[in-house]
Coordinates of C-alpha atoms in Angstrom, one line a residue:
Chain A
M239 CA 19.1 -29.1 19.3
K240 CA 16.5 -31.8 19.2
Y241 CA 14.3 -30.6 16.4
P242 CA 16.6 -28.6 14.1
F243 CA 14.3 -28.4 11.1
R244 CA 11.3 -27.4 13.1
W245 CA 13.3 -24.5 14.4
I246 CA 14.3 -23.6 10.8
A247 CA 10.7 -23.6 9.9
L248 CA 9.9 -21.4 12.9
V249 CA 12.5 -18.9 11.9
A250 CA 11.4 -18.9 8.3
A251 CA 7.8 -18.4 9.2
A252 CA 8.5 -15.7 11.8
G253 CA 10.7 -13.9 9.2
A254 CA 7.8 -14.1 6.7
A255 CA 5.4 -12.7 9.3
V256 CA 7.7 -9.8 10.1
L257 CA 8.2 -9.1 6.4
G258 CA 4.4 -9.2 5.7
V259 CA 3.7 -6.8 8.5
V260 CA 6.4 -4.4 7.5
L261 CA 5.2 -4.3 3.9
A262 CA 1.6 -4.0 4.9
L263 CA 2.6 -1.0 7.0
N264 CA 4.5 0.7 4.2
V265 CA 2.7 0.1 1.0
G266 CA 1.4 3.3 -0.5
S267 CA -0.8 4.5 -3.3
D268 CA 0.2 5.8 -6.7
P269 CA 1.2 9.5 -6.1
R270 CA 0.2 10.4 -9.7
A271 CA -3.1 8.5 -9.8
D272 CA -5.1 11.7 -9.5
A273 CA -2.8 13.8 -11.7
E274 CA -5.1 14.0 -14.8
V275 CA -8.7 14.1 -13.7
S276 CA -10.3 15.9 -10.7
A277 CA -12.0 13.6 -8.2
L278 CA -14.9 16.0 -8.2
L279 CA -15.7 15.5 -11.9
G280 CA -19.4 14.4 -12.1
K281 CA -20.1 15.3 -8.5
P282 CA -21.9 18.3 -7.0
A283 CA -19.5 21.2 -6.7
P284 CA -18.4 22.0 -3.2
E285 CA -19.9 25.0 -1.4
W286 CA -17.7 28.1 -1.9
R287 CA -18.0 31.9 -1.5
V288 CA -15.6 34.6 -2.6
T289 CA -15.6 38.4 -3.0
L290 CA -14.7 39.8 -6.3
L291 CA -12.3 42.7 -6.3
D292 CA -15.1 45.1 -7.0
G293 CA -16.8 44.0 -3.8
T294 CA -19.4 41.8 -5.3
E295 CA -19.9 38.6 -3.3
V296 CA -20.5 35.4 -5.3
S297 CA -21.1 31.9 -4.0
S298 CA -22.1 28.5 -5.2
E299 CA -25.5 29.3 -3.8
S300 CA -26.0 32.6 -5.5
L301 CA -25.0 31.1 -8.9
V302 CA -27.4 28.2 -8.9
G303 CA -29.0 28.0 -12.3
K304 CA -26.0 29.5 -14.1
T305 CA -23.1 27.9 -15.9
V306 CA -20.1 28.8 -13.9
L307 CA -16.4 28.6 -14.9
V308 CA -14.1 28.7 -11.8
N309 CA -10.5 29.5 -12.7
F310 CA -7.8 29.2 -10.1
W311 CA -4.8 31.4 -10.8
N312 CA -2.2 33.7 -9.4
S313 CA 0.0 36.5 -10.5
W314 CA 3.4 34.7 -10.6
C315 CA 2.4 31.5 -12.3
I316 CA 3.6 31.5 -15.9
P317 CA 0.9 29.2 -17.4
C318 CA -1.7 31.5 -15.7
R319 CA -0.2 34.4 -17.7
E320 CA -0.3 32.3 -20.8
E321 CA -4.0 31.6 -20.5
L322 CA -4.9 35.2 -19.6
P323 CA -5.6 36.4 -23.2
V324 CA -8.0 33.5 -23.7
L325 CA -9.9 34.3 -20.4
Q326 CA -10.0 38.0 -21.3
Q327 CA -11.4 37.2 -24.7
W328 CA -13.9 34.8 -23.4
Y329 CA -15.0 37.2 -20.6
A330 CA -15.5 40.0 -23.1
R331 CA -17.5 37.7 -25.4
H332 CA -19.9 36.6 -22.6
A333 CA -20.1 40.0 -20.8
D334 CA -23.7 40.3 -21.6
D335 CA -24.7 36.7 -21.1
P336 CA -26.6 36.4 -17.8
D337 CA -26.5 32.6 -17.8
V338 CA -22.7 32.3 -17.8
V339 CA -20.3 33.4 -15.1
L340 CA -16.5 33.4 -14.9
V341 CA -14.9 33.6 -11.4
G342 CA -11.1 33.8 -11.0
I343 CA -10.1 32.6 -7.5
P344 CA -6.5 33.4 -6.5
R345 CA -4.4 30.6 -5.2
D346 CA -1.2 31.0 -3.3
D347 CA -0.6 34.7 -3.8
T348 CA -0.6 37.9 -1.9
V349 CA -3.4 40.4 -1.6
G350 CA -1.5 43.2 -3.2
A351 CA -0.1 41.2 -6.1
I352 CA -3.5 39.9 -7.0
R353 CA -5.1 43.4 -6.8
R354 CA -2.3 44.8 -9.0
A355 CA -2.4 42.0 -11.6
A356 CA -6.2 42.1 -11.8
R357 CA -6.3 45.8 -12.2
E358 CA -3.6 45.9 -14.8
D359 CA -5.1 43.1 -16.8
E360 CA -8.7 44.2 -16.3
M361 CA -9.7 40.9 -14.8
G362 CA -13.2 41.8 -13.8
W363 CA -13.8 38.2 -12.9
A364 CA -11.0 38.1 -10.3
A365 CA -11.8 37.5 -6.6
R366 CA -9.8 38.8 -3.6
Q367 CA -7.0 36.8 -2.1
D368 CA -8.5 36.1 1.4
A369 CA -9.6 33.3 3.7
D370 CA -12.6 32.6 1.5
A371 CA -10.4 32.2 -1.5
E372 CA -8.2 29.8 0.4
A373 CA -11.1 27.8 1.5
A374 CA -12.3 27.5 -2.1
T375 CA -8.9 26.3 -3.2
L376 CA -9.2 23.5 -0.6
A377 CA -12.8 22.7 -1.3
F378 CA -12.1 22.2 -5.0
G379 CA -9.1 20.0 -4.2
T380 CA -6.8 22.1 -6.3
R381 CA -3.3 20.8 -6.9
G382 CA -1.8 23.9 -8.4
Q383 CA -2.6 26.7 -10.8
P384 CA -4.1 27.3 -13.3
E385 CA -7.0 24.9 -12.8
T386 CA -10.4 25.5 -14.3
Y387 CA -13.7 23.9 -13.4
A388 CA -17.0 24.0 -15.2
I389 CA -20.1 23.8 -13.1
G390 CA -23.5 23.2 -14.8
P391 CA -26.7 25.0 -13.8
D392 CA -27.6 22.0 -11.6
G393 CA -24.4 22.5 -9.6
V394 CA -22.6 19.5 -10.9
I395 CA -19.0 19.8 -12.0
V396 CA -19.0 18.7 -15.7
G397 CA -15.4 19.7 -16.7
S398 CA -12.0 20.3 -15.2
L399 CA -8.6 21.1 -16.6
Y400 CA -5.2 21.3 -15.0
G401 CA -3.1 23.8 -16.9
P402 CA -3.8 26.7 -19.2
V403 CA -7.1 26.7 -21.0
T404 CA -7.8 27.4 -24.7
M405 CA -10.9 28.9 -26.2
K406 CA -11.9 25.6 -27.6
V407 CA -11.7 24.0 -24.1
L408 CA -13.7 26.8 -22.5
D409 CA -16.4 26.5 -25.2
Q410 CA -16.5 22.7 -24.8
M411 CA -16.9 23.0 -21.1
V412 CA -19.7 25.5 -21.4
A413 CA -21.5 23.4 -24.0
R414 CA -21.2 20.4 -21.8
A415 CA -22.5 22.3 -18.8
Q416 CA -25.5 23.5 -20.8
G417 CA -26.2 20.0 -22.1
V418 CA -25.4 20.8 -25.7
G419 CA -21.9 19.3 -25.9
Chain B
M196 CA -0.6 -40.5 19.6
K197 CA 1.7 -39.1 22.2
L198 CA 2.2 -35.3 22.2
D199 CA 5.7 -34.1 22.7
R200 CA 5.2 -30.7 24.5
R201 CA 8.8 -29.6 23.7
G202 CA 8.1 -30.3 20.1
W203 CA 5.1 -27.9 20.1
A204 CA 6.9 -25.1 21.8
P205 CA 8.2 -23.5 18.6
W206 CA 4.7 -23.5 17.2
V207 CA 3.3 -21.8 20.2
L208 CA 6.1 -19.3 20.1
L209 CA 5.4 -18.7 16.4
G210 CA 1.7 -18.1 17.1
V211 CA 2.6 -15.5 19.7
I212 CA 5.0 -13.7 17.4
V213 CA 2.5 -13.6 14.5
A214 CA -0.4 -12.6 16.8
G215 CA 1.7 -10.0 18.5
A216 CA 2.9 -8.5 15.1
F217 CA -0.7 -8.2 13.8
V218 CA -2.0 -6.7 17.1
F219 CA 0.9 -4.2 16.9
A220 CA 0.1 -3.3 13.3
L221 CA -3.7 -3.0 13.7
W222 CA -3.9 -1.6 17.2
P223 CA -5.9 1.7 17.0
R224 CA -3.7 4.6 17.9
G225 CA -5.1 7.8 19.2
G226 CA -7.5 8.0 22.1
S227 CA -6.3 10.8 24.2
E228 CA -4.2 12.6 21.5
S229 CA -4.1 16.3 21.7
V230 CA -5.6 18.4 18.9
K231 CA -2.1 19.2 17.7
A232 CA -0.9 15.6 17.8
R233 CA -4.0 14.4 16.0
T234 CA -3.7 17.1 13.4
Q235 CA 0.0 16.2 12.9
R236 CA -0.9 12.5 12.5
L237 CA -3.6 13.1 10.0
A238 CA -1.4 15.5 8.1
S239 CA 1.3 12.8 7.9
E240 CA -1.2 10.5 6.3
L241 CA -2.1 12.9 3.5
R242 CA 0.0 13.6 0.4
C243 CA 1.2 17.1 -0.3
V244 CA -0.6 17.9 -3.6
D245 CA 1.9 20.4 -5.0
C246 CA 5.2 18.8 -4.1
E247 CA 6.7 15.4 -4.6
G248 CA 7.3 12.7 -2.0
L249 CA 6.1 14.7 1.0
S250 CA 3.2 14.5 3.3
V251 CA 1.1 17.5 4.2
A252 CA 2.9 17.4 7.6
E253 CA 6.3 17.7 6.0
S254 CA 5.6 20.2 3.3
S255 CA 6.0 24.0 3.7
T256 CA 4.0 25.0 0.7
T257 CA 1.1 27.4 1.0
A258 CA -1.4 24.7 0.1
A259 CA 0.0 22.3 2.7
R260 CA -0.1 25.0 5.4
A261 CA -3.8 25.7 4.4
Q262 CA -4.5 22.0 4.6
R263 CA -3.0 21.8 8.1
R264 CA -5.2 24.7 9.2
D265 CA -8.2 22.9 7.7
L266 CA -7.3 19.7 9.4
E267 CA -6.9 21.4 12.8
A268 CA -10.3 23.1 12.4
R269 CA -11.9 19.8 11.6
V270 CA -10.3 18.1 14.6
R271 CA -11.4 20.9 16.8
D272 CA -14.9 20.6 15.3
G273 CA -15.0 17.0 16.6
Q274 CA -14.9 15.2 13.2
S275 CA -13.6 11.7 13.3
D276 CA -10.5 10.5 11.5
A277 CA -12.6 8.6 9.0
E278 CA -14.8 11.7 8.4
I279 CA -11.7 13.9 7.8
R280 CA -10.1 11.3 5.5
G281 CA -13.4 11.0 3.7
V282 CA -13.5 14.7 3.0
Y283 CA -10.0 14.7 1.5
M284 CA -10.7 11.5 -0.5
E285 CA -13.8 13.2 -1.9
R286 CA -11.8 16.2 -3.0
Y287 CA -8.6 14.6 -4.2
G288 CA -9.4 10.9 -4.8
D289 CA -7.9 8.0 -3.0
A290 CA -4.4 9.0 -4.0
I291 CA -4.4 11.8 -1.4
L292 CA -3.8 9.0 1.1
L293 CA -0.2 8.0 1.4
K294 CA -1.4 4.6 2.5
P295 CA -4.2 3.0 0.5
A296 CA -7.7 2.6 2.0
S297 CA -8.6 -0.7 3.5
D298 CA -11.8 -1.4 1.7
G299 CA -12.9 -2.3 -1.9
I300 CA -10.2 -3.2 -4.3
A301 CA -7.6 -1.5 -2.0
L302 CA -8.2 -4.2 0.5
L303 CA -6.1 -6.5 -1.7
V304 CA -3.1 -4.3 -0.8
W305 CA -3.5 -5.4 2.7
A306 CA -4.9 -8.9 2.1
L307 CA -2.3 -10.2 -0.4
P308 CA 0.7 -9.9 1.9
V309 CA -1.2 -11.6 4.6
G310 CA -2.3 -14.2 2.1
A311 CA 1.3 -14.8 1.0
L312 CA 2.2 -15.1 4.7
V313 CA -0.5 -17.6 5.5
L314 CA 0.3 -19.7 2.4
S315 CA 4.0 -19.8 3.2
A316 CA 3.4 -20.6 6.9
G317 CA 0.9 -23.3 5.9
G318 CA 3.5 -24.7 3.5
V319 CA 6.1 -24.8 6.2
G320 CA 3.7 -26.5 8.5
L321 CA 2.7 -29.1 6.0
A322 CA 6.4 -29.8 5.1
V323 CA 7.3 -30.2 8.8
R324 CA 4.3 -32.4 9.4
R325 CA 5.4 -34.6 6.5
W326 CA 9.0 -34.8 7.8
R327 CA 7.7 -35.9 11.2
R328 CA 6.2 -39.0 9.6
V329 CA 9.5 -39.9 8.0
P330 CA 12.3 -41.5 10.2
D331 CA 15.6 -39.9 9.2
G332 CA 17.8 -41.6 11.6
D333 CA 18.5 -38.6 13.8
G334 CA 16.4 -40.1 16.6
G335 CA 14.4 -37.0 17.2
L336 CA 11.8 -36.4 14.6
T337 CA 9.7 -39.6 14.5
E338 CA 6.9 -39.3 16.9
D339 CA 4.3 -41.6 15.3
P340 CA 5.8 -45.0 14.4
A341 CA 2.6 -46.2 12.8
T342 CA 2.6 -43.3 10.4
A343 CA 6.3 -43.6 9.8
E344 CA 5.9 -47.2 8.6
V345 CA 3.8 -46.1 5.6
A346 CA 6.0 -43.1 4.8
P347 CA 6.9 -43.3 1.1
R348 CA 10.5 -42.3 1.3
R349 CA 13.1 -40.5 3.4
Q350 CA 13.7 -36.7 3.1
S351 CA 17.2 -35.6 3.1
P352 CA 18.2 -32.5 5.3
G353 CA 19.3 -30.7 2.2
R354 CA 15.9 -31.1 0.6
R355 CA 14.2 -29.8 3.7
V356 CA 16.4 -26.7 3.7
L357 CA 15.5 -26.3 0.1
V358 CA 11.8 -26.5 0.7
V359 CA 11.9 -24.0 3.6
G360 CA 14.1 -21.7 1.6
G361 CA 11.7 -21.9 -1.3
L362 CA 8.7 -21.1 0.8
V363 CA 10.5 -18.1 2.4
A364 CA 11.5 -16.9 -1.1
F365 CA 7.9 -17.3 -2.2
A366 CA 6.6 -15.2 0.6
A367 CA 9.2 -12.5 0.2
G368 CA 9.0 -12.4 -3.5
S369 CA 5.2 -12.2 -3.4
A370 CA 5.2 -9.3 -1.0
I371 CA 7.9 -7.4 -2.7
A372 CA 6.4 -7.8 -6.1
L373 CA 3.1 -6.7 -4.8
A374 CA 4.6 -3.6 -3.2
F375 CA 6.3 -2.6 -6.5
A376 CA 3.2 -3.3 -8.5
L377 CA 1.2 -1.0 -6.4
G378 CA 3.7 1.8 -6.3
A379 CA 4.7 1.2 -2.7
R380 CA 6.6 3.7 -0.9
V381 CA 7.3 4.7 2.6
P382 CA 5.7 8.0 3.5
G383 CA 8.4 10.7 3.2
G384 CA 10.9 8.1 2.1
N385 CA 12.1 6.8 -1.2
P386 CA 9.5 6.0 -3.8
T387 CA 9.7 2.4 -5.0
G388 CA 6.9 2.5 -7.5
R389 CA 7.1 2.3 -11.3
D390 CA 6.1 5.8 -12.2
P391 CA 9.0 7.1 -14.2
D392 CA 8.1 10.7 -13.4
V393 CA 8.6 10.2 -9.7
A394 CA 12.0 11.2 -8.6
A395 CA 14.2 8.4 -7.5
V396 CA 14.9 10.1 -4.2
S397 CA 12.2 11.9 -2.2
A398 CA 12.2 15.6 -1.9
A399 CA 12.8 15.3 1.9
S400 CA 15.8 13.1 1.6
R401 CA 17.2 15.2 -1.3
E402 CA 16.9 18.4 0.8
R403 CA 18.6 16.6 3.7
T404 CA 21.4 15.8 1.4
L405 CA 21.7 19.3 0.1
V406 CA 21.6 20.8 3.6
A407 CA 24.3 18.3 4.7
A408 CA 26.4 19.3 1.7
A409 CA 26.0 23.0 2.5
E410 CA 26.8 22.5 6.2
A411 CA 29.8 20.3 5.3
R412 CA 31.2 23.0 2.9
P413 CA 30.1 26.3 4.5
E414 CA 32.4 28.3 2.2
D415 CA 31.1 26.6 -1.0
V416 CA 28.7 29.0 -2.8
D417 CA 27.6 26.3 -5.2
A418 CA 26.4 24.1 -2.4
Q419 CA 24.3 27.0 -1.1
L420 CA 23.0 27.8 -4.5
A421 CA 22.0 24.2 -5.1
L422 CA 20.1 24.2 -1.8
A423 CA 18.5 27.6 -2.7
R424 CA 17.4 26.4 -6.2
F425 CA 15.9 23.2 -4.8
R426 CA 13.9 25.1 -2.1
L427 CA 12.7 27.7 -4.6
G428 CA 11.5 24.8 -6.8
R429 CA 9.5 23.5 -3.9
Q430 CA 8.1 27.0 -3.2
D431 CA 9.9 27.1 0.2
F432 CA 10.5 30.8 -0.2
A433 CA 11.8 31.4 3.3
G434 CA 14.3 28.5 3.0
A435 CA 15.3 29.6 -0.5
L436 CA 15.9 33.2 0.6
E437 CA 18.0 32.1 3.5
A438 CA 20.3 30.0 1.2
Y439 CA 20.4 32.7 -1.5
Q440 CA 21.4 35.3 1.1
T441 CA 24.1 33.0 2.4
A442 CA 25.4 32.5 -1.1
A443 CA 25.4 36.3 -1.7
T444 CA 27.5 36.8 1.4
L445 CA 29.9 34.1 0.3
D446 CA 30.3 35.5 -3.2
P447 CA 29.2 39.1 -3.6
S448 CA 30.4 39.1 -7.2
A449 CA 27.8 36.5 -8.3
P450 CA 24.6 38.0 -9.7
E451 CA 22.3 34.9 -9.2
P452 CA 22.0 35.1 -5.3
F453 CA 21.0 38.8 -5.5
A454 CA 18.6 38.4 -8.5
Y455 CA 16.8 35.4 -7.0
S456 CA 16.7 36.8 -3.5
G457 CA 14.9 39.8 -5.0
W458 CA 12.6 37.5 -7.0
V459 CA 11.7 35.5 -3.9
I460 CA 11.0 38.6 -1.9
R461 CA 8.8 39.8 -4.7
L462 CA 7.0 36.4 -4.6
Q463 CA 6.4 37.0 -0.9
G464 CA 4.6 40.2 -1.8
F465 CA 7.3 42.8 -1.5
P466 CA 8.1 43.8 -5.1
D467 CA 9.7 47.2 -4.3
E468 CA 12.2 45.5 -1.9
G469 CA 12.7 42.7 -4.3
L470 CA 13.6 45.2 -7.1
L471 CA 16.4 46.6 -5.0
L472 CA 18.1 43.3 -4.9
V473 CA 17.5 42.6 -8.6
D474 CA 19.1 46.0 -9.2
K475 CA 22.1 44.9 -7.1
A476 CA 22.4 41.8 -9.3
L477 CA 22.6 44.0 -12.4
E478 CA 25.2 46.2 -10.7
V479 CA 27.3 43.0 -10.3
D480 CA 26.6 41.8 -13.9
P481 CA 24.6 44.0 -16.3
Q482 CA 24.4 41.1 -18.7
Y483 CA 22.7 38.7 -16.3
P484 CA 19.5 37.8 -18.2
D485 CA 17.5 36.5 -15.3
A486 CA 17.8 39.8 -13.5
R487 CA 16.6 41.6 -16.7
F488 CA 13.6 39.3 -16.8
F489 CA 12.7 39.8 -13.1
R490 CA 13.2 43.5 -13.4
G491 CA 10.9 43.7 -16.5
L492 CA 8.3 41.6 -14.8
I493 CA 8.3 43.7 -11.7
L494 CA 8.1 46.9 -13.6
L495 CA 5.3 45.7 -15.7
R496 CA 3.2 43.8 -13.1
D497 CA 4.0 45.5 -9.8
Q498 CA 5.0 49.0 -10.7
A499 CA 2.7 49.8 -13.6
N500 CA 5.6 51.0 -15.7
P501 CA 5.3 49.3 -19.0
A502 CA 7.6 51.6 -20.8
A503 CA 10.5 50.8 -18.5
A504 CA 9.5 47.1 -18.7
V505 CA 9.8 47.2 -22.5
A506 CA 13.4 48.4 -22.3
E507 CA 14.2 45.8 -19.7
L508 CA 12.6 42.9 -21.6
Q509 CA 14.3 44.0 -24.8
Q510 CA 17.6 44.0 -23.0
Y511 CA 16.9 40.4 -22.0
L512 CA 16.5 39.4 -25.6
V513 CA 19.7 41.2 -26.5
V514 CA 21.8 39.3 -24.0
S515 CA 20.0 36.0 -24.2
P516 CA 17.9 35.7 -27.4
D517 CA 17.5 31.9 -27.0
G518 CA 17.4 31.9 -23.2
P519 CA 15.0 29.6 -21.3
M520 CA 12.7 32.5 -20.6
A521 CA 12.8 34.0 -24.1
D522 CA 9.4 32.9 -25.2
Q523 CA 7.8 34.3 -22.1
V524 CA 9.8 37.5 -22.4
R525 CA 8.4 38.0 -25.9
N526 CA 4.9 37.6 -24.7
L527 CA 5.5 40.0 -21.9
L528 CA 7.1 42.4 -24.2
A529 CA 4.1 42.4 -26.5
E530 CA 1.9 43.1 -23.5
A531 CA 4.2 45.8 -22.2
V532 CA 4.4 47.5 -25.6
S533 CA 0.6 47.5 -25.8
A534 CA 0.3 48.9 -22.3
A535 CA 3.0 51.5 -22.8
S536 CA 1.1 52.9 -25.8
T537 CA -1.6 54.0 -23.4
T538 CA 0.4 54.7 -20.3
T539 CA 2.8 57.5 -19.6
S540 CA 6.0 56.2 -18.1
T541 CA 7.8 58.0 -15.4
T542 CA 10.5 55.5 -14.6
S543 CA 13.6 55.2 -16.8
P544 CA 15.2 51.9 -17.6
R545 CA 18.5 51.1 -16.2

């Protein structure tokens, strides 16, 4: 071989090129980067529409001007059951408040199980498990259940929580949505 | 200066290799893809949000299936790849992409390996250029005698190998360090990032291992149960049910396959049918606490029979007072007692 070191350099550079391309094709993002805070926080809430189990239709459009708590839940998730007493208490406390609305959107459950659980637990805020509910779970970018989002009267998401809520968290979310927190 | 064409040949070849590699990497794929193929490709670029190490294309969770339907609808609607990715990034953040975006700070992910490559290639080029000016007695490298006369000193072959090796090590080290620092991983493959919560082995490869073990030992009930538990954890109800039922066939004296088959069937929306299998588990082993828990939950939630649920949940606490579900059972029990006080029960506990 007439130019041995030149060929060594060639092989080295070609190897580096292949390595660079392979790595560039395979690097990925941090899978847990979005595990704490919703990407929608501080942004206008997505459009959504669901039908409550009593037949009432509610939507992002119909609730403009109100403070809305959207809670994603299902009948088999244990943390959802843990937060249920808090939601029941909060719902009862605000039953006569026309400016605040709680909507429970089922996620990953069956029609019958949702209906039964909502009836047994007197969840007047629960929506049907249907295509609209599925679209809402996608629109909010839910990762699991329970998840709760607070939407201000201006339609902006001002709070979100992954996991069971407490009364303190709900009150803080509402206060922030109403500009007093 | 006289050019030696044979001496330049390796550099031309190198240029072709590098250019070809980048053209291959960056060549837009798509064009005449079918709706299904395009949906599949986009799904493979998005991370499953409620499972680990899987793309939307690979996952069988309800959310992933809904996302695939959503992707297909958007593809049929004529949205571009960028528009669809944009919608998902808006909802979930950049981390929904298995590969980082190629703008803003994320551009560094792509630019730094290329930078390391260019630096190392440049270094190799400079080193070789310097060697060409130095006569080393092999009769082949000196092409410019005038330059060679002012060369400061002679480079030994060992030193040259050392320099080339150092440059390659620099390039490889830079790229690998970058990949680790950014949590690099192959979609669907093993995570290599630093996040300690991420399993060392991806869900897909772990399931393949469990399936292989179950197939290799078809009579081993433990292998089937391991596969079933794993699938249940990933909310792959159909897969879990299949493995649990195989385990029940292999060992009809074990309560777990029956109890969990019943639970999975209940999760799929058939509580009455699920309860039959839970009852079967209690026939096999009346002390099996998980079956007591499932039975209590089904009685309370699905059959509106809180009185029977109370007895069942109390039985759980008798046989497993410190069991993993004990706290939850106590909460359910309080709820069932409250409900039973206002409801007339017609179903007797077992």
